Structures are given as structure tokens and as C-alpha cells.
PDB file of C-alpha atoms in Angstrom:
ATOM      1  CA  UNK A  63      75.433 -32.023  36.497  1.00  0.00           C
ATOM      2  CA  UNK A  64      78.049 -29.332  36.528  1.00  0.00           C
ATOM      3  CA  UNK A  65      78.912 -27.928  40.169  1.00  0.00           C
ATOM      4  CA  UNK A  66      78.166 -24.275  40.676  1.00  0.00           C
ATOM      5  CA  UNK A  67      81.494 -21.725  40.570  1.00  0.00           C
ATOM      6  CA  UNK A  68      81.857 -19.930  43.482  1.00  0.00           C
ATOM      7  CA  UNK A  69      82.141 -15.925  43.580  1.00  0.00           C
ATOM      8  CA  UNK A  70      84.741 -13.840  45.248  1.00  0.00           C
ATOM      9  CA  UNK A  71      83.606 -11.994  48.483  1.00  0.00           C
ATOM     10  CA  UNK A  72      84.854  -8.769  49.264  1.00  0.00           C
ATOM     11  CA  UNK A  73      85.947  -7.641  52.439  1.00  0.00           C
ATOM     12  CA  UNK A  74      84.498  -4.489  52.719  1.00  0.00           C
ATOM     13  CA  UNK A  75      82.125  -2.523  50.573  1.00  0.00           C
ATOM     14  CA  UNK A  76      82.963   1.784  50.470  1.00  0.00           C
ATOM     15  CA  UNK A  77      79.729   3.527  51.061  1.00  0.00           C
ATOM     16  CA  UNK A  78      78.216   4.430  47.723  1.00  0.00           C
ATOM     17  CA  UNK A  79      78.233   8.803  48.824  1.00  0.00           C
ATOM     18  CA  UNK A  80      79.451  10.201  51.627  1.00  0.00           C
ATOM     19  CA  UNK A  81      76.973  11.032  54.606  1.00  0.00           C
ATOM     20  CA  UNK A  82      75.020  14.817  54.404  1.00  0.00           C
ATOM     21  CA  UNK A  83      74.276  16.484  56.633  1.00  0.00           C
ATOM     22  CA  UNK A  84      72.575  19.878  56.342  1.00  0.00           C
ATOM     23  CA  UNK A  85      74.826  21.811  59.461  1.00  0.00           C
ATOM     24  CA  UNK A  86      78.198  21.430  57.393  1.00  0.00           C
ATOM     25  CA  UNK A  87      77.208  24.262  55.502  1.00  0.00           C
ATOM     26  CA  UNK A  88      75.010  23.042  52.888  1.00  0.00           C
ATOM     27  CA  UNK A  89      71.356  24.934  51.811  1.00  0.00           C
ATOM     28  CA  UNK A  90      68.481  23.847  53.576  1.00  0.00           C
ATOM     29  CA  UNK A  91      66.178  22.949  51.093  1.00  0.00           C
ATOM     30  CA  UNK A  92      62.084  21.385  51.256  1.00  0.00           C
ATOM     31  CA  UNK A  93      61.440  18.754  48.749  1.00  0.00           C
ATOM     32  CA  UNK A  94      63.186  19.768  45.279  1.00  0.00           C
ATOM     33  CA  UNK A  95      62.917  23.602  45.253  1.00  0.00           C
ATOM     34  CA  UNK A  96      66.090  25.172  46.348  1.00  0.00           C
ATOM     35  CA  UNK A  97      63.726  28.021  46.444  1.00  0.00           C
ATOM     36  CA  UNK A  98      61.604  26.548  48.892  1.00  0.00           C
ATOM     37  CA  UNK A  99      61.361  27.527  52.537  1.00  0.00           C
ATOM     38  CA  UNK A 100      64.743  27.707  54.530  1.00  0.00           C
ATOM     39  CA  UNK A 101      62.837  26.181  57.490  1.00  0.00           C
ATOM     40  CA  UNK A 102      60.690  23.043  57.221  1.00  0.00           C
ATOM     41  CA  UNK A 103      57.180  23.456  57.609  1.00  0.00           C
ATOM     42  CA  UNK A 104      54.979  21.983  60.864  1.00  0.00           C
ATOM     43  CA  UNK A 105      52.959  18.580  59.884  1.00  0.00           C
ATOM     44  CA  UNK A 106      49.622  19.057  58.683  1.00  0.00           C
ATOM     45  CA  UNK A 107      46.617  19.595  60.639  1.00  0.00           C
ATOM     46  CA  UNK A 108      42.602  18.362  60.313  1.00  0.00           C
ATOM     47  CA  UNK A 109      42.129  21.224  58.415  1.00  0.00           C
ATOM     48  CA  UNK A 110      40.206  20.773  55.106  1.00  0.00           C
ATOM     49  CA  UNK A 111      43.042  22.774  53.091  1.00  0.00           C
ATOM     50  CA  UNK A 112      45.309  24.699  55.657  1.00  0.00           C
ATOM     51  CA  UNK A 113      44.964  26.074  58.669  1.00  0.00           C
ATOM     52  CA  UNK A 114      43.700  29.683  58.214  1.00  0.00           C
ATOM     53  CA  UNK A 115      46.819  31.087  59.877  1.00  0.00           C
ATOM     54  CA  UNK A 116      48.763  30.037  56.624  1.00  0.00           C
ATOM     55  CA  UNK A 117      50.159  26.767  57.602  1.00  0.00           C
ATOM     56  CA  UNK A 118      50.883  23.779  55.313  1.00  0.00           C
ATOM     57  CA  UNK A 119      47.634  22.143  52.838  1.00  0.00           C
ATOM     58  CA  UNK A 120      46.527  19.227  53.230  1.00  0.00           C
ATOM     59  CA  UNK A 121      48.077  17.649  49.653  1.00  0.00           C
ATOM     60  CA  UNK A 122      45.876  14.808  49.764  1.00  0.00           C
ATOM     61  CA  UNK A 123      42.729  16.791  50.112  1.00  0.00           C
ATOM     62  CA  UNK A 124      43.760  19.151  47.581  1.00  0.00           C
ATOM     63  CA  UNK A 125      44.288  16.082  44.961  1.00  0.00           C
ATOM     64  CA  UNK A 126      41.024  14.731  46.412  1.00  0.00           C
ATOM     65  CA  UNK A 127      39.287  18.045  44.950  1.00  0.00           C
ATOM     66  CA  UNK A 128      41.571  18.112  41.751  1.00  0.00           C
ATOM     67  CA  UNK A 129      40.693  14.387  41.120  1.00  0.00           C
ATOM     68  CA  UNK A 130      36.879  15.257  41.546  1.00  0.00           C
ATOM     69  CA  UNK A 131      37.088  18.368  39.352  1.00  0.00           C
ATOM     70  CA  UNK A 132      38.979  15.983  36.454  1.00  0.00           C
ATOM     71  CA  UNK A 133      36.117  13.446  37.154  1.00  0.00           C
ATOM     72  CA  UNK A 134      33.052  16.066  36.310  1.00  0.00           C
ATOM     73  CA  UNK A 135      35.055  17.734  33.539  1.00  0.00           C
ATOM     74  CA  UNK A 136      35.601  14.191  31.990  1.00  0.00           C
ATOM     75  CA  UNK A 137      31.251  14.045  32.514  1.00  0.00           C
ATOM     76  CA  UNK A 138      32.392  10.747  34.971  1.00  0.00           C
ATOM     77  CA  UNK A 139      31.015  12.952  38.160  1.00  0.00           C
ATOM     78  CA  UNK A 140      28.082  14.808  37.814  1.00  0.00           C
ATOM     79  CA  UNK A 141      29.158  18.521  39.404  1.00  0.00           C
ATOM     80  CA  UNK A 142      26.582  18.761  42.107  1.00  0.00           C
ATOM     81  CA  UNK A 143      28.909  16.418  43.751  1.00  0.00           C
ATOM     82  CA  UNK A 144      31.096  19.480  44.864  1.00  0.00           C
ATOM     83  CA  UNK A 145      28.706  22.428  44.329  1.00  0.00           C
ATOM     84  CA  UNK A 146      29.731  23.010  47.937  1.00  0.00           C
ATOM     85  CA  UNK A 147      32.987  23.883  47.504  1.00  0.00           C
ATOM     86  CA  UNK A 148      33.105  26.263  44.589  1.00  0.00           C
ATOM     87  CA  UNK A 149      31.731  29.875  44.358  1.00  0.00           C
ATOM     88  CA  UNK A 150      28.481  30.462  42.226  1.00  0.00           C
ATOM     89  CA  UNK A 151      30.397  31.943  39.383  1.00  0.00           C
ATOM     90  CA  UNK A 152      33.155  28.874  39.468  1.00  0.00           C
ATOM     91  CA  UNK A 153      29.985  26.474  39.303  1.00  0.00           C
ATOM     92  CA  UNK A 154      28.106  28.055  36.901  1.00  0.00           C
ATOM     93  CA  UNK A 155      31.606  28.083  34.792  1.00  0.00           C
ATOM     94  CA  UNK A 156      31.818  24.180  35.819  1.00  0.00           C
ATOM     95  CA  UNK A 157      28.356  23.360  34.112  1.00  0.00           C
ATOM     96  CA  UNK A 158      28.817  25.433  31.549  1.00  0.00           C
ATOM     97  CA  UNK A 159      32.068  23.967  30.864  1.00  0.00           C
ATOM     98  CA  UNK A 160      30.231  20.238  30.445  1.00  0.00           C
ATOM     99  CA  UNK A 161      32.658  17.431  29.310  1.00  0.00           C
ATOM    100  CA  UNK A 162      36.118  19.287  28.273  1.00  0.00           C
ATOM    101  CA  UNK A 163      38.480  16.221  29.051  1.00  0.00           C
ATOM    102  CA  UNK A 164      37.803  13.595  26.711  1.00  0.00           C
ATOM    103  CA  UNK A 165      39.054  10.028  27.536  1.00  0.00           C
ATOM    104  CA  UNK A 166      38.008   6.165  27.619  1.00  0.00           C
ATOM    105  CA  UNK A 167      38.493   5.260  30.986  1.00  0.00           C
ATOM    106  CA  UNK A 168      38.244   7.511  34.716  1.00  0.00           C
ATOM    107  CA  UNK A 169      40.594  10.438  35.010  1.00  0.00           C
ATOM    108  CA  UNK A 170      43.671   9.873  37.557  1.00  0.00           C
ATOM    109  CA  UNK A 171      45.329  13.258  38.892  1.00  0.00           C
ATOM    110  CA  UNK A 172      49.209  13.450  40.172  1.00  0.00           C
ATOM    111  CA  UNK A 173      50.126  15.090  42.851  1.00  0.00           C
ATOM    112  CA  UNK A 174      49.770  18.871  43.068  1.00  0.00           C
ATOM    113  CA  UNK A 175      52.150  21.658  42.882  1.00  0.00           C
ATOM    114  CA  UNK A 176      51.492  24.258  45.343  1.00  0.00           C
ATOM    115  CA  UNK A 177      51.588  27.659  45.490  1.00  0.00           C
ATOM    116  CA  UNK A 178      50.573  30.175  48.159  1.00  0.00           C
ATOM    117  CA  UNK A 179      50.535  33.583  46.367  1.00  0.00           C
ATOM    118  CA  UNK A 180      48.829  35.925  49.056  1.00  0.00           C
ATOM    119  CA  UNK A 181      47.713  34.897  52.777  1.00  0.00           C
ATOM    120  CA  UNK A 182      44.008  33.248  52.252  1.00  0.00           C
ATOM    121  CA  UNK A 183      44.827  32.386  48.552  1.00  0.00           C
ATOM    122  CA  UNK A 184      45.735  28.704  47.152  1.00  0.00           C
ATOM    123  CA  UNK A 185      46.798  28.058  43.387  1.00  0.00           C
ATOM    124  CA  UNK A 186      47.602  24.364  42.696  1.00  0.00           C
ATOM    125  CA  UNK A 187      48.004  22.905  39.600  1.00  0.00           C
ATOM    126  CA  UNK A 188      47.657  18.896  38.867  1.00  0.00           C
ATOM    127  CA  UNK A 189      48.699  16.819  35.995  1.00  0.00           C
ATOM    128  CA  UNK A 190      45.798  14.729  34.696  1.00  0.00           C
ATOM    129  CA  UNK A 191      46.714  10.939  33.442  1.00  0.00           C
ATOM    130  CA  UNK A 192      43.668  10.383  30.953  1.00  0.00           C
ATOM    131  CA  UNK A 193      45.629   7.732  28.423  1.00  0.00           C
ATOM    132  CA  UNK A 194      47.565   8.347  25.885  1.00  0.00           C
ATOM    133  CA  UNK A 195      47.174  12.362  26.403  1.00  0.00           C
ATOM    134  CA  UNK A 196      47.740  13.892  29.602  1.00  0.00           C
ATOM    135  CA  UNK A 197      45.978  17.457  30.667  1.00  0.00           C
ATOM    136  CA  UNK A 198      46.848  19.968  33.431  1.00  0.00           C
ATOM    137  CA  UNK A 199      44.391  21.516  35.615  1.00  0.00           C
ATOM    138  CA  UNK A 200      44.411  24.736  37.414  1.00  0.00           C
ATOM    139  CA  UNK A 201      42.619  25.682  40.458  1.00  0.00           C
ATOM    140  CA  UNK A 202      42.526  28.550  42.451  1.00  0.00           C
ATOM    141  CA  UNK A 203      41.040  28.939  46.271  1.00  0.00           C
ATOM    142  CA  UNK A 204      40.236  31.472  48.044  1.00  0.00           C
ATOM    143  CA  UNK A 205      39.356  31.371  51.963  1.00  0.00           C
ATOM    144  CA  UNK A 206      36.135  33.128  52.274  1.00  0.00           C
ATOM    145  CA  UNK A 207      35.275  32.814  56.326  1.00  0.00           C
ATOM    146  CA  UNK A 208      36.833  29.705  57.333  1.00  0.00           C
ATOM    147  CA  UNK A 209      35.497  28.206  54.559  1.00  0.00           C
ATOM    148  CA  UNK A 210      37.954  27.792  51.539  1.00  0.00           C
ATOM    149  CA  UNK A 211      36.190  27.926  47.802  1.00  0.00           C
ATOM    150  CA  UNK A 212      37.285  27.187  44.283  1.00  0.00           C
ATOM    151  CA  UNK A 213      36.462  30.628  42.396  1.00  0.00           C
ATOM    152  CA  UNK A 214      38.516  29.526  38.989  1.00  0.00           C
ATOM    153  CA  UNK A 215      39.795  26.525  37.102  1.00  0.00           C
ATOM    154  CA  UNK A 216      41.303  26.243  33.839  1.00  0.00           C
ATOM    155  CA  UNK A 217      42.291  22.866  31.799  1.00  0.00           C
ATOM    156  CA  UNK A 218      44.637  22.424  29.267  1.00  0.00           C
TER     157      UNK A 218
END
């Protein structure tokens, strides 16, 4: 049985890039956006989609309401299931809507983009994994009280 060659060790291994730091000069940038904030935002808080004051969403229950939105418009959810959190008009839309996403197996929604337009208004949009074809859906909110509403939705 043959013996197993050795490899070569090297001394010392260069770091692959050199250390950053964001003080030497460099933009301050959130996430990917060089656009984005110069300062980075405060951790989220218990609140259902923001803290009225404008502070950062809560991304995970924004997809929670994208992913439950997909699930109705795919007819896997019936839409009672969020009749709470939707104006009259945006419901009566949803139901009139019925089954726009059509796919073999349940609806799985990315993670969504964003956008804070006005104080007391959220746009986000998600992309929607349904197979072979992939959709995008748009939501808007709109704090009404303390309470914050869908009051449109588009999918694409």
C-alpha cells in the first residue's frame, strides 16, 4: 500500500483583505444601499410593524404578513385569516381578487425590501418562490391609530 506524500506547510498565511474600518474615511453604509441611512438604526422593538415614532419594522413580521397574503392569493389561506389587518376596501379587493398566484405546492416569500415613503406609511415589496415562476408582491400600510393596516396590494 503506497505511503501518503506529505504537503509543504507554509509559514505564514497574508490576510486575504486588509482590515476596514469605517473611521478611516470610508461611507457609512446599512446593509447594501450606499443610499441608506448614514447612521445605523436602533434594534427593533415589540412593536407589530414599527414603533409609531418611525423607528425600524419588524422584517420578520412584515414577511409574516407578506407570506400570509401569498398564502390566500395562492387560495392555500382562506382571507378571513387576516381580515384584521387590512382596511375594508383592501379586503374586499383580497376576496375579490380569489386565487391570482397559481402554483403546486405552498407559496414561500423572501425577505422584504423596505421603504418608508412618508411618516405613518410602509411600502414593502416581497419576492414570492412558487416553483418554477417566481411573483412579486406589493403591499402598502398605513398607521391608522396605533393600529397599522394594509389598504393596497398588487401581484405580479
Amino acid at each position: 500500500m503506497p505511503k501518503p506524500v506529505p504537503l509543504p506547510r507554509l509559514a505564514s498565511v497574508p490576510p486575504a483583505d486588509p482590515p476596514y474600518d469605517e473611521r478611516d474615511g470610508g461611507p457609512v453604509t446599512y446593509g447594501a444601499l450606499a443610499l441608506a441611512p448614514a447612521t445605523l438604526p436602533a434594534p427593533p422593538v415589540s412593536y407589530p410593524y414599527g414603533r409609531p415614532g418611525g423607528s425600524l419594522t419588524d422584517e420578520r413580521r412584515l414577511r409574516g404578513l407578506g407570506q400570509a397574503l401569498a398564502e390566500i392569493l395562492a387560495g392555500r389561506r382562506p382571507p378571513e385569516t387576516v381580515a384584521g389587518r387590512l382596511t375594508e376596501r383592501a379586503y374586499r379587493e383580497l376576496v375579490r381578487a380569489g386565487k391570482m398566484i397559481d402554483t403546486e405546492r405552498p407559496p414561500l416569500t423572501g425577505l422584504p425590501h423596505v421603504q418608508r415613503p412618508v411618516d405613518g406609511v410602509i411600502e414593502m415589496c416581497l419576492l414570492v418562490n412558487c416553483g418554477p415562476r417566481s411573483r412579486v408582491l406589493a403591499v402598502r400600510l398605513e398607521r391608522q391609530g396605533m393600529q397599522w393596516l394594509v389598504t393596497d396590494f398588487e401581484t405580479a
